[in-house]
Amino acid sequence: MKRVLVPLLLVLLVWKGVAPFFQWAVVDAVWRPDPAACRAAQGACWGFVAEKLRFIVFGTYPFDEQWRAAFATTALIGLWVMSLFRRCWRPWLPFAWLAGLAAIGVLMWGGVFGLPYVDHERWGGLALTLLLSTFGIAFAFPLSILLALGRRSRLPALKALCVGYIELIRGVPLISLLFMASVMVPLFLPGGFSIDKLVRAQLALILFAAAYLAEVVRGGLQAIPNAQYEMADALGLTYAQKTLYVVLPQALRIAVPPLVSTFIGFFKDTSLVTIIGLFDLLQAVKVSLAEPAWVGFGAEGYFFVALVYFAFCFSMSRYAATLEKRPSALA
């Protein structure tokens, strides 16, 4: 009986939920940027997204220079895609990243090669979200490995330092760290010396992510049998060789699922930078809705943002699942 009722209930739920949504999102939707037509229609107003797309993606970046932000965002995504393929895991990959990030910095800031200078206050939208998450993960992950190894160290001072850092950072919310970086840090700097607000926010994100990732990596290290350490010692490997070639590859493969969950959470947490005045993807939609002509179409705007977040997070999840199934991927 259950084998019949369960499929019928699922079909009923899908029919009751999907059909009205499809009617609203596609059949009755307005696709052109016409506020009057949107208010007269019964469906979604995708014209709002079409009208504000460049603002949502690039924020307040100068309109005539948005091609630079578009190239920088494309280059950043290209670097990530290139890094997904194992055949690209060669000694030249870090140099490719350095060159790519340097080119992205030149494009976004300008001031050289005849490009007008654009202050980071004008950065925003999807480009800023990708930059914050990329730099955050790129710097937090190596730091987390060092913290995890330090927490398992036999040196009491090093272990206490790592434990204190991890527990302190994990004991406070990310919002407090961002406020600290934005408001408190400038008070402790000498007169005439200042650090860019974007850099301060990026450092806060890196320190926060590193503490959480360190515990994930430590869990992977603890899951390795003692026989692996004994085998490495029997072969006469040094601590560095044992860590790099025996311990870390196995630990990271074990920790892939929680690592990716932390990455995904960190990618979404970058939206909190709005509280210190940075203009991310979510804030761009919120500001767009403040225009009187488009008031009341928040569902469409936030649904579009949700699709963007879903696309990136789902891609990370699927790649991690593929990586986890390949024993040699992290070897």
Short mmCIF file of C-alpha atoms in Angstrom, two decimals:
data_model
loop_
_atom_site.label_atom_id
_atom_site.label_comp_id
_atom_site.label_asym_id
_atom_site.label_seq_id
_atom_site.Cartn_x
_atom_site.Cartn_y
_atom_site.Cartn_z
CA MET A 1 0.00 0.00 0.00
CA LYS A 2 2.82 2.39 0.90
CA ARG A 3 4.48 1.77 -2.45
CA VAL A 4 1.38 3.17 -4.13
CA LEU A 5 0.55 6.02 -1.76
CA VAL A 6 4.02 7.54 -1.54
CA PRO A 7 4.46 8.03 -5.33
CA LEU A 8 0.91 9.40 -5.57
CA LEU A 9 1.56 11.89 -2.77
CA LEU A 10 4.81 12.97 -4.43
CA VAL A 11 3.08 13.48 -7.75
CA LEU A 12 0.34 15.49 -6.03
CA LEU A 13 2.87 17.68 -4.23
CA VAL A 14 4.81 18.29 -7.42
CA TRP A 15 1.65 19.12 -9.32
CA LYS A 16 0.38 21.50 -6.64
CA GLY A 17 3.75 23.20 -6.25
CA VAL A 18 5.50 23.11 -9.63
CA ALA A 19 2.53 23.92 -11.84
CA PRO A 20 1.63 27.23 -10.09
CA PHE A 21 5.29 28.20 -9.91
CA PHE A 22 5.76 27.53 -13.63
CA GLN A 23 2.64 29.57 -14.34
CA TRP A 24 4.01 32.47 -12.28
CA ALA A 25 7.65 32.26 -13.42
CA VAL A 26 7.20 31.55 -17.13
CA VAL A 27 3.67 31.67 -18.53
CA ASP A 28 2.46 34.89 -16.91
CA ALA A 29 5.90 36.48 -16.52
CA VAL A 30 6.95 39.83 -17.95
CA TRP A 31 10.39 39.74 -19.52
CA ARG A 32 10.79 43.32 -20.70
CA PRO A 33 11.87 46.11 -18.32
CA ASP A 34 8.47 47.78 -18.08
CA PRO A 35 7.29 48.57 -14.51
CA ALA A 36 3.74 49.35 -15.64
CA ALA A 37 3.41 46.03 -17.48
CA CYS A 38 4.85 44.21 -14.48
CA ARG A 39 2.30 45.71 -12.12
CA ALA A 40 -0.55 44.81 -14.47
CA ALA A 41 0.63 41.21 -14.92
CA GLN A 42 -0.06 38.29 -12.61
CA GLY A 43 3.33 36.63 -13.05
CA ALA A 44 6.96 37.34 -12.26
CA CYS A 45 8.65 40.53 -13.38
CA TRP A 46 11.96 39.38 -14.85
CA GLY A 47 12.20 42.77 -16.50
CA PHE A 48 13.46 44.05 -13.14
CA VAL A 49 16.42 41.67 -13.34
CA ALA A 50 17.05 42.60 -16.97
CA GLU A 51 16.97 46.31 -16.14
CA LYS A 52 19.24 46.04 -13.07
CA LEU A 53 21.50 43.20 -14.23
CA ARG A 54 24.61 45.30 -14.74
CA PHE A 55 24.08 47.01 -11.39
CA ILE A 56 23.60 43.65 -9.63
CA VAL A 57 26.72 42.16 -11.22
CA PHE A 58 29.06 45.18 -11.06
CA GLY A 59 27.57 47.43 -8.40
CA THR A 60 28.49 51.10 -8.68
CA TYR A 61 31.54 50.41 -10.81
CA PRO A 62 31.72 53.18 -13.49
CA PHE A 63 29.40 52.29 -16.33
CA ASP A 64 31.90 52.99 -19.11
CA GLU A 65 34.55 50.88 -17.34
CA GLN A 66 32.40 47.86 -16.52
CA TRP A 67 34.08 45.89 -19.28
CA ARG A 68 37.09 45.77 -16.98
CA ALA A 69 35.07 44.26 -14.15
CA ALA A 70 33.53 41.79 -16.63
CA PHE A 71 36.96 40.67 -17.85
CA ALA A 72 38.23 40.41 -14.26
CA THR A 73 35.25 38.30 -13.17
CA THR A 74 35.61 36.05 -16.22
CA ALA A 75 39.33 35.63 -15.56
CA LEU A 76 38.66 34.74 -11.93
CA ILE A 77 36.10 32.09 -12.88
CA GLY A 78 38.50 30.82 -15.57
CA LEU A 79 41.26 30.35 -12.99
CA TRP A 80 38.92 28.30 -10.82
CA VAL A 81 37.76 26.18 -13.75
CA MET A 82 41.36 25.59 -14.85
CA SER A 83 42.30 24.49 -11.34
CA LEU A 84 39.56 21.84 -11.33
CA PHE A 85 41.34 19.70 -13.93
CA ARG A 86 44.01 17.40 -12.58
CA ARG A 87 46.14 17.76 -15.72
CA CYS A 88 46.58 21.42 -14.78
CA TRP A 89 48.00 20.56 -11.35
CA ARG A 90 51.52 21.38 -12.43
CA PRO A 91 54.26 23.57 -10.95
CA TRP A 92 53.16 26.42 -13.22
CA LEU A 93 49.64 26.59 -11.74
CA PRO A 94 50.57 28.84 -8.75
CA PHE A 95 52.36 31.20 -11.12
CA ALA A 96 49.29 31.24 -13.36
CA TRP A 97 47.20 32.22 -10.33
CA LEU A 98 49.64 34.97 -9.36
CA ALA A 99 49.67 36.34 -12.90
CA GLY A 100 45.89 36.11 -13.14
CA LEU A 101 45.32 37.84 -9.80
CA ALA A 102 47.79 40.57 -10.76
CA ALA A 103 45.91 41.11 -14.03
CA ILE A 104 42.60 41.18 -12.14
CA GLY A 105 44.01 43.79 -9.75
CA VAL A 106 45.20 45.94 -12.66
CA LEU A 107 41.80 45.69 -14.33
CA MET A 108 39.79 46.46 -11.21
CA TRP A 109 41.94 49.27 -9.80
CA GLY A 110 43.41 50.70 -12.97
CA GLY A 111 45.70 53.68 -12.72
CA VAL A 112 48.20 52.10 -15.14
CA PHE A 113 48.34 51.38 -18.86
CA GLY A 114 45.98 54.27 -19.49
CA LEU A 115 43.16 52.77 -17.39
CA PRO A 116 41.35 55.27 -15.14
CA TYR A 117 41.72 54.58 -11.42
CA VAL A 118 38.63 53.12 -9.72
CA ASP A 119 38.54 53.16 -5.93
CA HIS A 120 37.44 49.97 -4.20
CA GLU A 121 34.42 51.87 -2.84
CA ARG A 122 32.98 51.61 -6.35
CA TRP A 123 33.44 47.84 -6.49
CA GLY A 124 30.39 45.72 -5.85
CA GLY A 125 27.93 43.09 -6.91
CA LEU A 126 28.94 39.63 -8.04
CA ALA A 127 32.50 40.73 -8.82
CA LEU A 128 33.14 41.73 -5.20
CA THR A 129 31.53 38.55 -3.85
CA LEU A 130 33.77 36.38 -6.03
CA LEU A 131 36.89 38.34 -5.11
CA LEU A 132 36.22 38.13 -1.37
CA SER A 133 35.43 34.41 -1.45
CA THR A 134 38.37 33.56 -3.73
CA PHE A 135 41.00 35.39 -1.72
CA GLY A 136 39.41 34.17 1.50
CA ILE A 137 39.54 30.49 0.56
CA ALA A 138 42.93 30.76 -1.14
CA PHE A 139 44.63 32.18 1.96
CA ALA A 140 42.53 30.57 4.69
CA PHE A 141 43.03 26.97 3.52
CA PRO A 142 46.86 26.87 3.78
CA LEU A 143 46.64 28.72 7.09
CA SER A 144 44.13 26.17 8.38
CA ILE A 145 46.48 23.31 7.56
CA LEU A 146 49.26 24.97 9.55
CA LEU A 147 46.87 25.57 12.46
CA ALA A 148 45.66 21.97 12.42
CA LEU A 149 49.21 20.65 12.40
CA GLY A 150 50.15 23.08 15.14
CA ARG A 151 47.23 21.97 17.30
CA ARG A 152 48.48 18.38 17.06
CA SER A 153 52.07 19.40 17.70
CA ARG A 154 54.05 18.06 20.64
CA LEU A 155 55.47 21.53 21.31
CA PRO A 156 53.38 22.92 24.21
CA ALA A 157 53.81 26.60 23.28
CA LEU A 158 52.91 26.08 19.63
CA LYS A 159 49.95 23.87 20.51
CA ALA A 160 48.63 26.36 23.07
CA LEU A 161 48.96 29.22 20.59
CA CYS A 162 47.03 27.36 17.88
CA VAL A 163 44.36 26.13 20.30
CA GLY A 164 43.90 29.64 21.70
CA TYR A 165 43.56 31.17 18.24
CA ILE A 166 41.10 28.55 16.97
CA GLU A 167 38.87 28.63 20.03
CA LEU A 168 38.92 32.42 20.23
CA ILE A 169 37.91 32.93 16.60
CA ARG A 170 35.31 30.15 16.67
CA GLY A 171 33.83 31.60 19.84
CA VAL A 172 32.75 34.87 18.24
CA PRO A 173 30.42 35.52 15.28
CA LEU A 174 31.76 36.73 11.95
CA ILE A 175 29.85 39.99 12.33
CA SER A 176 31.90 40.92 15.39
CA LEU A 177 35.15 40.29 13.51
CA LEU A 178 33.99 42.45 10.62
CA PHE A 179 33.03 45.25 13.00
CA MET A 180 36.38 44.89 14.72
CA ALA A 181 38.22 45.10 11.41
CA SER A 182 36.17 48.08 10.27
CA VAL A 183 35.92 50.15 13.46
CA MET A 184 38.45 49.02 16.06
CA VAL A 185 41.57 48.24 14.01
CA PRO A 186 42.01 51.83 12.71
CA LEU A 187 42.06 53.04 16.34
CA PHE A 188 45.19 50.99 17.09
CA LEU A 189 47.12 52.08 14.00
CA PRO A 190 49.71 54.86 14.26
CA GLY A 191 48.74 58.31 13.05
CA GLY A 192 48.97 58.82 9.32
CA PHE A 193 48.87 55.07 8.65
CA SER A 194 45.72 53.33 7.47
CA ILE A 195 44.70 50.02 5.94
CA ASP A 196 42.09 49.88 3.22
CA LYS A 197 38.64 48.86 4.49
CA LEU A 198 38.36 46.16 1.83
CA VAL A 199 41.70 44.69 2.92
CA ARG A 200 40.62 44.75 6.58
CA ALA A 201 37.38 42.95 5.74
CA GLN A 202 39.27 40.40 3.65
CA LEU A 203 41.69 39.69 6.53
CA ALA A 204 38.76 39.21 8.93
CA LEU A 205 37.17 36.72 6.52
CA ILE A 206 40.47 34.85 6.13
CA LEU A 207 41.07 34.59 9.89
CA PHE A 208 37.49 33.45 10.48
CA ALA A 209 37.51 30.79 7.77
CA ALA A 210 40.94 29.49 8.77
CA ALA A 211 39.79 28.69 12.31
CA TYR A 212 36.82 26.62 11.11
CA LEU A 213 38.77 24.89 8.35
CA ALA A 214 41.52 24.02 10.85
CA GLU A 215 39.12 21.91 12.88
CA VAL A 216 37.94 20.13 9.73
CA VAL A 217 41.53 19.35 8.72
CA ARG A 218 42.32 18.19 12.26
CA GLY A 219 39.42 15.76 12.07
CA GLY A 220 40.92 14.31 8.90
CA LEU A 221 44.33 14.01 10.56
CA GLN A 222 42.87 12.17 13.53
CA ALA A 223 41.13 9.68 11.23
CA ILE A 224 44.44 8.39 9.85
CA PRO A 225 45.51 5.10 11.51
CA ASN A 226 48.69 5.13 13.59
CA ALA A 227 50.08 2.47 11.29
CA GLN A 228 50.50 5.12 8.59
CA TYR A 229 52.71 7.21 10.86
CA GLU A 230 54.70 4.14 11.93
CA MET A 231 55.20 3.11 8.33
CA ALA A 232 56.49 6.58 7.43
CA ASP A 233 58.86 6.52 10.41
CA ALA A 234 60.08 3.06 9.42
CA LEU A 235 60.94 4.37 5.96
CA GLY A 236 63.06 7.07 7.53
CA LEU A 237 60.96 9.96 6.27
CA THR A 238 61.42 13.36 7.84
CA TYR A 239 58.50 15.17 9.46
CA ALA A 240 58.00 17.33 6.36
CA GLN A 241 58.11 14.35 3.99
CA LYS A 242 55.77 12.32 6.17
CA THR A 243 53.30 15.21 6.37
CA LEU A 244 53.37 16.16 2.70
CA TYR A 245 53.43 12.72 1.07
CA VAL A 246 51.70 10.40 3.57
CA VAL A 247 49.54 12.24 6.08
CA LEU A 248 48.02 15.28 4.34
CA PRO A 249 46.84 13.56 1.11
CA GLN A 250 44.89 10.99 3.13
CA ALA A 251 43.61 13.50 5.68
CA LEU A 252 42.36 15.94 3.04
CA ARG A 253 40.59 13.20 1.11
CA ILE A 254 38.82 12.09 4.29
CA ALA A 255 37.89 15.68 5.09
CA VAL A 256 36.58 16.59 1.62
CA PRO A 257 32.84 16.58 2.54
CA PRO A 258 33.13 18.86 5.61
CA LEU A 259 35.72 21.01 3.83
CA VAL A 260 33.34 21.69 0.97
CA SER A 261 30.50 22.39 3.40
CA THR A 262 32.71 24.98 5.08
CA PHE A 263 33.69 26.47 1.71
CA ILE A 264 30.04 26.77 0.72
CA GLY A 265 29.14 28.37 4.04
CA PHE A 266 32.02 30.81 3.70
CA PHE A 267 30.97 31.74 0.16
CA LYS A 268 27.51 32.64 1.45
CA ASP A 269 28.88 34.41 4.54
CA THR A 270 30.59 37.00 2.35
CA SER A 271 27.19 38.70 2.13
CA LEU A 272 27.76 39.92 5.71
CA VAL A 273 30.25 42.51 4.47
CA THR A 274 27.25 44.73 3.77
CA ILE A 275 27.18 45.68 7.47
CA ILE A 276 30.50 47.52 7.07
CA GLY A 277 29.50 49.31 3.89
CA LEU A 278 30.81 46.98 1.18
CA PHE A 279 28.52 46.51 -1.79
CA ASP A 280 28.12 42.78 -2.45
CA LEU A 281 25.68 40.87 -4.65
CA LEU A 282 22.84 40.79 -2.13
CA GLN A 283 23.19 44.45 -1.24
CA ALA A 284 23.05 45.39 -4.93
CA VAL A 285 19.60 43.80 -5.22
CA LYS A 286 18.45 45.49 -2.03
CA VAL A 287 19.51 48.91 -3.31
CA SER A 288 17.90 48.25 -6.69
CA LEU A 289 14.57 47.62 -4.98
CA ALA A 290 14.73 51.05 -3.36
CA GLU A 291 13.99 52.70 -6.72
CA PRO A 292 10.30 53.71 -6.65
CA ALA A 293 9.55 52.28 -10.10
CA TRP A 294 10.64 48.80 -8.99
CA VAL A 295 9.32 48.65 -5.45
CA GLY A 296 7.50 45.39 -4.81
CA PHE A 297 9.52 43.09 -7.07
CA GLY A 298 11.85 41.74 -4.42
CA ALA A 299 10.83 38.12 -5.01
CA GLU A 300 12.26 38.16 -8.53
CA GLY A 301 15.46 39.90 -7.49
CA TYR A 302 16.17 37.61 -4.55
CA PHE A 303 15.23 34.56 -6.59
CA PHE A 304 17.85 35.57 -9.16
CA VAL A 305 20.46 35.99 -6.41
CA ALA A 306 19.48 32.60 -5.01
CA LEU A 307 20.06 31.03 -8.43
CA VAL A 308 23.54 32.61 -8.60
CA TYR A 309 24.48 31.32 -5.16
CA PHE A 310 23.02 27.93 -5.98
CA ALA A 311 25.00 27.67 -9.22
CA PHE A 312 28.32 28.29 -7.49
CA CYS A 313 27.58 26.23 -4.38
CA PHE A 314 26.16 23.29 -6.32
CA SER A 315 29.21 23.31 -8.61
CA MET A 316 31.51 23.12 -5.59
CA SER A 317 29.46 20.30 -4.12
CA ARG A 318 29.45 18.22 -7.31
CA TYR A 319 33.17 18.69 -7.88
CA ALA A 320 33.87 17.62 -4.30
CA ALA A 321 31.77 14.49 -4.79
CA THR A 322 33.82 13.66 -7.89
CA LEU A 323 37.07 14.35 -6.06
CA GLU A 324 36.05 12.16 -3.15
CA LYS A 325 35.37 9.16 -5.40
CA ARG A 326 38.83 9.30 -6.99
CA PRO A 327 41.39 7.87 -4.57
CA SER A 328 44.29 9.24 -6.59
CA ALA A 329 42.92 12.77 -6.92
CA LEU A 330 44.66 14.06 -3.80
CA ALA A 331 47.63 11.73 -3.95
#
